[in-house]
XYZ file of C-alpha atoms in Angstrom:
151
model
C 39.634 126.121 16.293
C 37.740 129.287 15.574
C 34.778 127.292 14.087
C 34.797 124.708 17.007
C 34.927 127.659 19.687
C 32.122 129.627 17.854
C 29.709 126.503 17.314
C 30.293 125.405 21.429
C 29.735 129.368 22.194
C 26.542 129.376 20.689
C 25.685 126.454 22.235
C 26.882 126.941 25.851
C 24.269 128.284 28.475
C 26.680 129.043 31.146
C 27.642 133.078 30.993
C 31.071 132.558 32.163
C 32.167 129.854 29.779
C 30.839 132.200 26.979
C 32.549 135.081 28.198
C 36.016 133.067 28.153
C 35.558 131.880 24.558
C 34.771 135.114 23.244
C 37.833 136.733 24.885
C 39.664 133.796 22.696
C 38.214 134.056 19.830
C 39.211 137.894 19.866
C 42.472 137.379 20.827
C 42.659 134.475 17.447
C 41.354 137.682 15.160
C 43.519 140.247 16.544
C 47.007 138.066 16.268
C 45.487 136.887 12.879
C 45.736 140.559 11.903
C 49.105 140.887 14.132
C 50.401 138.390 12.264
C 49.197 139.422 8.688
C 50.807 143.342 9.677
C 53.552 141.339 10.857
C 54.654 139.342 7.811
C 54.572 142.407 5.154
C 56.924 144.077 6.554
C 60.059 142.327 5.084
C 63.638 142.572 6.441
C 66.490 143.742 4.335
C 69.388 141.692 3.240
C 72.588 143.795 1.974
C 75.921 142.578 1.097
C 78.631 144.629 2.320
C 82.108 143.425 1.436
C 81.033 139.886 1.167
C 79.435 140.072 4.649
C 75.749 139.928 4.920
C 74.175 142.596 6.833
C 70.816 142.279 7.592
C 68.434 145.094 8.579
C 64.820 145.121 9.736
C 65.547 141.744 12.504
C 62.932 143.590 14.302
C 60.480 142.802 11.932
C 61.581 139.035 12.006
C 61.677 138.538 15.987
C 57.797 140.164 15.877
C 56.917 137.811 13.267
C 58.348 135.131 15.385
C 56.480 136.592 18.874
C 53.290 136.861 16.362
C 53.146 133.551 15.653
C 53.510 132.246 19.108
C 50.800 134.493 20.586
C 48.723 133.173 18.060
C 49.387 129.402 18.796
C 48.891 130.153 22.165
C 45.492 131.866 21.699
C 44.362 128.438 19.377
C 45.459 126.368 22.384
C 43.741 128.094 25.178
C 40.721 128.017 23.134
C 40.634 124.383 21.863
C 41.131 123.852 25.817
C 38.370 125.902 26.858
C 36.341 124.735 24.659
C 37.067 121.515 25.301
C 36.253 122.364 28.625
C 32.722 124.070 27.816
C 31.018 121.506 25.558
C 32.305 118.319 28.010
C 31.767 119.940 31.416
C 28.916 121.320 30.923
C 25.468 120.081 29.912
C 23.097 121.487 27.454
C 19.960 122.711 28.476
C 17.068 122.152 26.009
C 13.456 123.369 27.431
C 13.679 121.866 30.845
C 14.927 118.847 30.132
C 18.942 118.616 30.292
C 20.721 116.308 27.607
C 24.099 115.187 27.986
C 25.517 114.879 23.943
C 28.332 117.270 23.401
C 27.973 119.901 20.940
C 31.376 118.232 19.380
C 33.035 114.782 19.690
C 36.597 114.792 21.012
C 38.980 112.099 20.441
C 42.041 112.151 22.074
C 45.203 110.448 20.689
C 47.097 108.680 23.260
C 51.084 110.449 23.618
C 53.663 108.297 22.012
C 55.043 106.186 25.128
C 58.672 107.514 26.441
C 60.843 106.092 28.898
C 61.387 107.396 32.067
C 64.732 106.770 32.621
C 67.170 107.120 29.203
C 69.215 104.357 29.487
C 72.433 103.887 27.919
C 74.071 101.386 25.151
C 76.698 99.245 27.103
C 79.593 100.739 24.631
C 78.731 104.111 26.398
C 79.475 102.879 29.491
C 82.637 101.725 29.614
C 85.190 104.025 28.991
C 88.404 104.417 26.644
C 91.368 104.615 27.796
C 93.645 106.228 25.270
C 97.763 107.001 25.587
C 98.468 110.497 25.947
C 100.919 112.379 24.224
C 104.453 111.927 26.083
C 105.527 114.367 28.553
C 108.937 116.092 27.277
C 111.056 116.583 30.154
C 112.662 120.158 30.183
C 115.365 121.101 32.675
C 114.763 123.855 34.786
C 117.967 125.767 33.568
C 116.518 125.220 30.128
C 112.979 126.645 31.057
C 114.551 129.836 33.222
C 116.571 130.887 29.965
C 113.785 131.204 28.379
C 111.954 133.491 30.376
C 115.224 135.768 30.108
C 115.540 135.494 26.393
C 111.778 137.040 26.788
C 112.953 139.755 29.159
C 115.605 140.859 26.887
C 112.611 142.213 24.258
């Protein structure tokens, strides 16, 4: 994605389209280097009475947050730069020529249903026998709270 956005900012005449995939491409280099910081610092594991400790989950939660600033930053700039070289046409001389700087293909999203139906065993329910109910007498269930008291 760096590549692409470099070769459409080169490309683009507009100033505001270049400004925006700069910004991205900085923000790709400096979570790049977040990440790289990021990923040497390791977290301890220590045994303690069979019991693994670890130390340092910091370090892996930042490595984590890294990584998904830096995903983010690739898909805000394969968007705007998707955005520059289709939107907007390339001025040669005077004469203005519609190629793009890069061909995009999309893929087409796998096809999901709307509405999840279910299997016809799901529907209909079970009907299972629960356990038996034991009756107790209430003289029976009172003596026990008093054998309780007695403690």
């Amino acid at each position: 994605s760096k590549v692409i956005g470099r070769t459409i900012y080169l490309h683009q005449q507009g100033i505001t389209c270049k400004q925006d995939l700069l910004a991205y491409l900085q923000r790709i280099a400096l979570y790049c280097h977040q990440l790289n910081i990021c990923s040497k610092v390791k977290a301890e594991v220590q045994n303690l009475g069979g019991e693994l400790i670890v130390s340092g989950l910091d370090s892996a939660t930042s490595l984590i947050q890294a990584a998904k600033n830096l995903m983010n930053a690739v898909v805000l700039t394969v968007k705007a730069s998707y955005v520059a070289s289709t939107k907007y046409q390339k001025v040669y001389g005077t004469a203005a020529v519609n190629s793009p700087v890069v061909s995009w293909r999309m893929k087409a999203p796998e096809k999901k249903p709307l509405v999840k139906r279910e299997k016809p065993e799901e529907c209909q329910t079970r009907v299972r026998r629960g356990s038996q109910k034991k009756h107790i007498s209430p003289v029976q269930a009172l003596s026990e709270f008093k054998a309780m008291d007695s403690f």
